[in-house]
Amino acid sequence: MMAISSVTAIAALFGIYYYLVKESLPAIRSVGAELFLSDQWYPVWEPGEYGMRALIINSLIVTVLGTLLVVPVAYFIAIYLHGFATKKEKSIVRRLIEYLSGIPSVIIAFVFLTYLSPIFPAIGIYSPQNLLLALIGLFFLTIPISTVLILESLDSVPKELEEASAALGALPLKTYMKVTTKAALPGVMNAIVLTANRIVGETIVVLLLGGGAAMVPTKLTDPFKTLTAAIASEMPEAAKFSIHYSALFFAGLVLVIFSTVFELTSVMLLRRSRR
């Protein structure tokens, strides 16, 4: 049964790759290197322009910045829950985190779009939807999974290591940051990778809060557009089997490659952690 499940999962993965490559070939043949080298994403022009370098760069920018924003906060929350919180506090905070993780991303995006977005024009920022707003939305979306993963990594460290550190005179915070974190480092790194993977594949938050401009932002208050936002907003209107349609499949192929790299990195880190 396990063998059948494994073969089915592998076949499905290769099937997804095959389908994406097959549907992307018309765009690759017609547009060529412009897909990577041009920032001109104007698919409805005649003739259309399909340069998605800005979309790819934007996906990487929001992934890196979002991860850098989320992980340090999640780490210190996990440190507090691991070493300083009482059992009751830990239970309450974990329940709040689990509740937050259950909120649909569209609700998070809608709340920020309704209540926070109008503030930007009021303080002189020209775009009410921008990179900063999207990062705030992504923070609340991914902080639960990042915190839980880091906390589980810290909790898996044998207590004897912490007790030995305390016996040598180390303060609790120093023990948790130097000894516990070092022992749990593969798990913490895995949490970082999975957080980045969650961000790079997010659609609704960046679609509603990003501003939809196919340009590389030079500051946090600039609008932007990612690969996921382009696919979600344009696929319903793209003529089937057109170059635009094929280019969107190519965008999906790039996203799947990103996700696969993150997943393989996660698997390597987990194997290292088990060793």
Coordinates of C-alpha atoms in Angstrom, one line a residue:
M1 CA 0.0 0.0 0.0
M2 CA 2.8 2.4 0.9
A3 CA 4.6 1.6 -2.4
I4 CA 1.4 2.3 -4.4
S5 CA 0.9 5.6 -2.6
S6 CA 4.5 6.6 -3.2
V7 CA 4.4 5.7 -6.9
T8 CA 1.1 7.6 -7.3
A9 CA 2.5 10.7 -5.6
I10 CA 5.7 10.6 -7.8
A11 CA 3.6 10.0 -10.9
A12 CA 1.4 13.0 -10.0
L13 CA 4.4 15.2 -9.5
F14 CA 5.9 14.3 -12.8
G15 CA 2.5 14.6 -14.4
I16 CA 2.3 18.2 -13.2
Y17 CA 5.7 19.0 -14.5
Y18 CA 4.9 17.4 -17.9
Y19 CA 1.7 19.3 -18.2
L20 CA 3.3 22.7 -17.3
V21 CA 6.2 22.1 -19.7
K22 CA 3.9 21.0 -22.5
E23 CA 1.7 24.1 -22.1
S24 CA 4.7 26.4 -21.7
L25 CA 6.4 25.3 -25.0
P26 CA 4.5 27.7 -27.3
A27 CA 5.6 30.7 -25.2
I28 CA 9.2 29.4 -24.9
R29 CA 9.4 28.9 -28.7
S30 CA 7.7 32.2 -29.6
V31 CA 9.1 34.5 -27.0
G32 CA 12.4 32.8 -26.2
A33 CA 14.9 34.5 -23.9
E34 CA 12.6 37.6 -23.6
L35 CA 10.7 35.7 -20.9
F36 CA 13.7 36.1 -18.6
L37 CA 15.5 39.2 -20.0
S38 CA 12.6 41.7 -20.4
D39 CA 10.5 43.6 -17.8
Q40 CA 7.9 44.4 -20.4
W41 CA 4.8 42.4 -19.3
Y42 CA 2.0 43.7 -21.6
P43 CA 0.2 40.6 -22.8
V44 CA -2.9 42.4 -24.1
W45 CA -1.0 44.7 -26.4
E46 CA -0.8 43.9 -30.1
P47 CA 1.7 42.4 -30.5
G48 CA 1.9 41.3 -26.8
E49 CA 5.0 41.5 -24.7
Y50 CA 5.7 38.7 -22.3
G51 CA 8.9 39.7 -20.4
M52 CA 8.4 38.3 -16.8
R53 CA 11.8 39.2 -15.3
A54 CA 10.1 41.8 -13.1
L55 CA 7.5 39.2 -12.0
I56 CA 10.2 36.7 -11.1
I57 CA 12.3 39.3 -9.2
N58 CA 9.2 40.5 -7.4
S59 CA 8.4 37.0 -6.3
L60 CA 11.9 36.6 -4.9
I61 CA 11.8 40.0 -3.3
V62 CA 8.6 39.4 -1.4
T63 CA 9.8 35.9 -0.4
V64 CA 13.1 37.2 1.0
L65 CA 11.7 40.3 2.8
G66 CA 8.7 38.3 4.1
T67 CA 10.9 35.6 5.5
L68 CA 13.3 38.1 7.1
L69 CA 10.3 39.9 8.7
V70 CA 8.5 36.8 10.0
V71 CA 11.3 34.4 11.1
P72 CA 13.0 36.6 13.8
V73 CA 9.6 37.4 15.4
A74 CA 8.5 33.8 15.3
Y75 CA 11.9 32.7 16.7
F76 CA 11.6 34.9 19.8
I77 CA 8.0 33.9 20.3
A78 CA 9.1 30.3 20.2
I79 CA 12.0 31.0 22.6
Y80 CA 9.5 32.6 25.1
L81 CA 7.0 29.7 24.8
H82 CA 9.8 27.1 25.1
G83 CA 11.6 28.4 28.1
F84 CA 9.8 31.2 29.9
A85 CA 6.0 30.7 29.5
T86 CA 4.0 28.7 32.0
K87 CA 2.1 25.7 30.8
K88 CA -1.1 27.7 30.8
E89 CA 0.4 30.6 28.9
K90 CA 1.9 28.2 26.4
S91 CA -1.4 26.5 25.8
I92 CA -3.2 29.9 25.4
V93 CA -0.7 31.2 22.9
R94 CA -0.6 28.0 20.9
R95 CA -4.4 28.1 20.6
L96 CA -4.3 31.7 19.4
I97 CA -1.6 30.8 16.9
E98 CA -3.7 27.8 15.7
Y99 CA -6.7 30.0 15.4
L100 CA -4.8 32.6 13.4
S101 CA -3.4 29.9 11.1
G102 CA -7.0 28.9 10.3
I103 CA -8.1 32.3 9.1
P104 CA -8.4 32.2 5.3
S105 CA -5.8 34.4 3.5
V106 CA -8.6 36.2 1.6
I107 CA -10.0 37.4 5.0
I108 CA -6.6 38.7 6.1
A109 CA -6.1 40.5 2.8
F110 CA -9.7 41.9 2.8
V111 CA -9.3 43.4 6.3
F112 CA -6.0 45.1 5.5
L113 CA -7.4 46.3 2.2
T114 CA -10.4 47.8 3.9
Y115 CA -8.8 49.4 7.0
L116 CA -5.1 49.9 6.4
S117 CA -4.9 50.6 2.7
P118 CA -6.8 53.9 2.8
I119 CA -4.2 55.3 5.3
F120 CA -1.4 55.4 2.7
P121 CA -2.9 58.1 0.5
A122 CA -3.8 60.1 3.6
I123 CA -0.2 60.3 4.5
G124 CA 1.1 61.2 1.0
I125 CA 1.9 57.7 -0.4
Y126 CA 0.6 57.5 -3.9
S127 CA -0.2 53.8 -4.0
P128 CA -2.7 52.4 -1.5
Q129 CA -1.7 48.9 -2.4
N130 CA 2.1 48.3 -2.2
L131 CA 4.9 46.1 -1.1
L132 CA 4.7 47.2 2.5
L133 CA 1.0 46.4 2.8
A134 CA 1.6 43.0 1.2
L135 CA 4.4 42.2 3.6
I136 CA 2.2 43.1 6.6
G137 CA -0.5 40.7 5.3
L138 CA 2.1 38.0 4.7
F139 CA 3.4 38.5 8.2
F140 CA 0.1 37.6 9.8
L141 CA -0.5 34.8 7.3
T142 CA 2.8 33.0 7.9
I143 CA 3.7 33.8 11.6
P144 CA 1.7 30.9 12.9
I145 CA 3.4 28.1 10.8
S146 CA 6.8 29.6 11.4
T147 CA 6.3 29.9 15.2
V148 CA 5.0 26.3 15.5
L149 CA 7.8 24.8 13.5
I150 CA 10.5 26.6 15.4
L151 CA 8.9 25.8 18.7
E152 CA 8.6 22.1 17.9
S153 CA 12.3 22.1 16.9
L154 CA 13.3 23.7 20.2
D155 CA 11.1 21.4 22.2
S156 CA 12.7 18.4 20.6
V157 CA 16.1 19.2 22.1
P158 CA 17.0 17.0 25.1
K159 CA 16.6 18.8 28.4
E160 CA 20.0 17.4 29.5
L161 CA 21.7 19.9 27.2
E162 CA 19.9 22.9 28.8
E163 CA 20.5 21.6 32.3
A164 CA 24.2 21.2 31.6
S165 CA 24.4 24.7 30.3
A166 CA 22.6 26.0 33.3
A167 CA 24.9 24.0 35.6
L168 CA 27.9 25.9 34.0
G169 CA 26.3 29.2 35.0
A170 CA 24.7 30.3 31.7
L171 CA 21.6 32.4 31.9
P172 CA 18.4 30.9 30.6
L173 CA 18.1 33.2 27.5
K174 CA 21.8 32.5 26.6
T175 CA 21.2 28.8 27.0
Y176 CA 18.1 28.9 24.7
M177 CA 19.8 31.0 22.1
K178 CA 23.2 29.4 22.1
V179 CA 22.8 25.8 23.2
T180 CA 19.1 24.9 22.4
T181 CA 19.1 26.8 19.1
K182 CA 22.3 25.2 17.9
A183 CA 21.1 21.8 18.7
A184 CA 17.8 22.5 16.9
L185 CA 19.4 24.4 14.0
P186 CA 18.4 21.9 11.2
G187 CA 14.7 22.1 12.4
V188 CA 14.9 25.9 12.7
M189 CA 16.4 26.1 9.2
N190 CA 13.6 23.8 7.9
A191 CA 11.1 26.2 9.4
I192 CA 12.7 29.1 7.5
V193 CA 12.6 27.2 4.3
L194 CA 9.0 26.2 4.7
T195 CA 8.1 29.8 5.6
A196 CA 9.7 31.0 2.4
N197 CA 7.9 28.3 0.4
R198 CA 4.6 29.4 1.9
I199 CA 5.3 33.0 0.9
V200 CA 6.5 32.3 -2.6
G201 CA 3.3 30.4 -3.4
E202 CA 0.9 32.8 -1.8
T203 CA -1.6 34.4 -4.2
I204 CA -4.6 36.2 -2.6
V205 CA -2.6 38.5 -0.3
V206 CA -0.1 39.7 -2.9
L207 CA -3.0 40.0 -5.5
L208 CA -5.2 42.2 -3.4
L209 CA -2.5 44.1 -1.5
G210 CA 0.4 44.4 -3.9
G211 CA -1.0 46.9 -6.4
G212 CA -0.7 44.8 -9.5
A213 CA 2.1 46.8 -11.2
A214 CA 4.5 44.6 -13.3
M215 CA 7.5 46.6 -12.1
V216 CA 10.3 46.0 -9.7
P217 CA 9.7 48.2 -6.6
T218 CA 12.5 50.6 -5.6
K219 CA 10.9 51.3 -2.2
L220 CA 8.5 49.6 0.2
T221 CA 5.6 51.9 -0.8
D222 CA 5.8 51.0 -4.5
P223 CA 3.2 48.7 -6.1
F224 CA 4.3 45.4 -7.5
K225 CA 3.1 42.1 -9.1
T226 CA 4.3 38.6 -8.6
L227 CA 4.0 35.4 -10.7
T228 CA 1.1 34.1 -8.6
A229 CA -0.8 37.4 -8.9
A230 CA -0.3 37.4 -12.6
I231 CA -1.6 33.9 -13.0
A232 CA -4.6 34.5 -10.7
S233 CA -5.7 37.8 -12.3
E234 CA -5.0 37.0 -15.9
M235 CA -5.7 33.3 -16.5
P236 CA -9.5 33.6 -16.6
E237 CA -9.3 36.2 -19.4
A238 CA -6.4 34.7 -21.4
A239 CA -7.5 33.2 -24.7
K240 CA -7.0 29.5 -24.5
F241 CA -3.9 28.2 -26.4
S242 CA -2.7 31.8 -27.0
I243 CA 0.8 32.9 -26.3
H244 CA -0.5 34.8 -23.2
Y245 CA -2.1 31.6 -22.0
S246 CA 1.1 29.7 -22.6
A247 CA 3.2 32.4 -20.9
L248 CA 1.1 32.1 -17.7
F249 CA 1.7 28.3 -17.7
F250 CA 5.4 29.1 -17.9
A251 CA 5.0 31.4 -14.9
G252 CA 3.5 28.4 -13.1
L253 CA 6.4 26.3 -14.1
V254 CA 8.8 28.8 -12.6
L255 CA 6.8 28.8 -9.4
V256 CA 6.8 25.0 -9.2
I257 CA 10.6 24.9 -9.7
F258 CA 11.0 27.4 -6.8
S259 CA 8.7 25.3 -4.6
T260 CA 10.5 22.1 -5.5
V261 CA 13.9 23.6 -4.6
F262 CA 12.4 24.7 -1.3
E263 CA 10.9 21.3 -0.6
L264 CA 14.2 19.4 -1.5
T265 CA 16.1 21.8 0.8
S266 CA 13.5 21.0 3.6
V267 CA 13.9 17.3 3.1
M268 CA 17.7 17.6 3.3
L269 CA 17.5 19.6 6.5
L270 CA 15.1 17.1 8.1
R271 CA 17.4 14.2 7.2
R272 CA 20.3 16.1 8.8
S273 CA 18.2 16.8 11.9
R274 CA 17.3 13.1 12.3
R275 CA 21.0 12.1 12.0

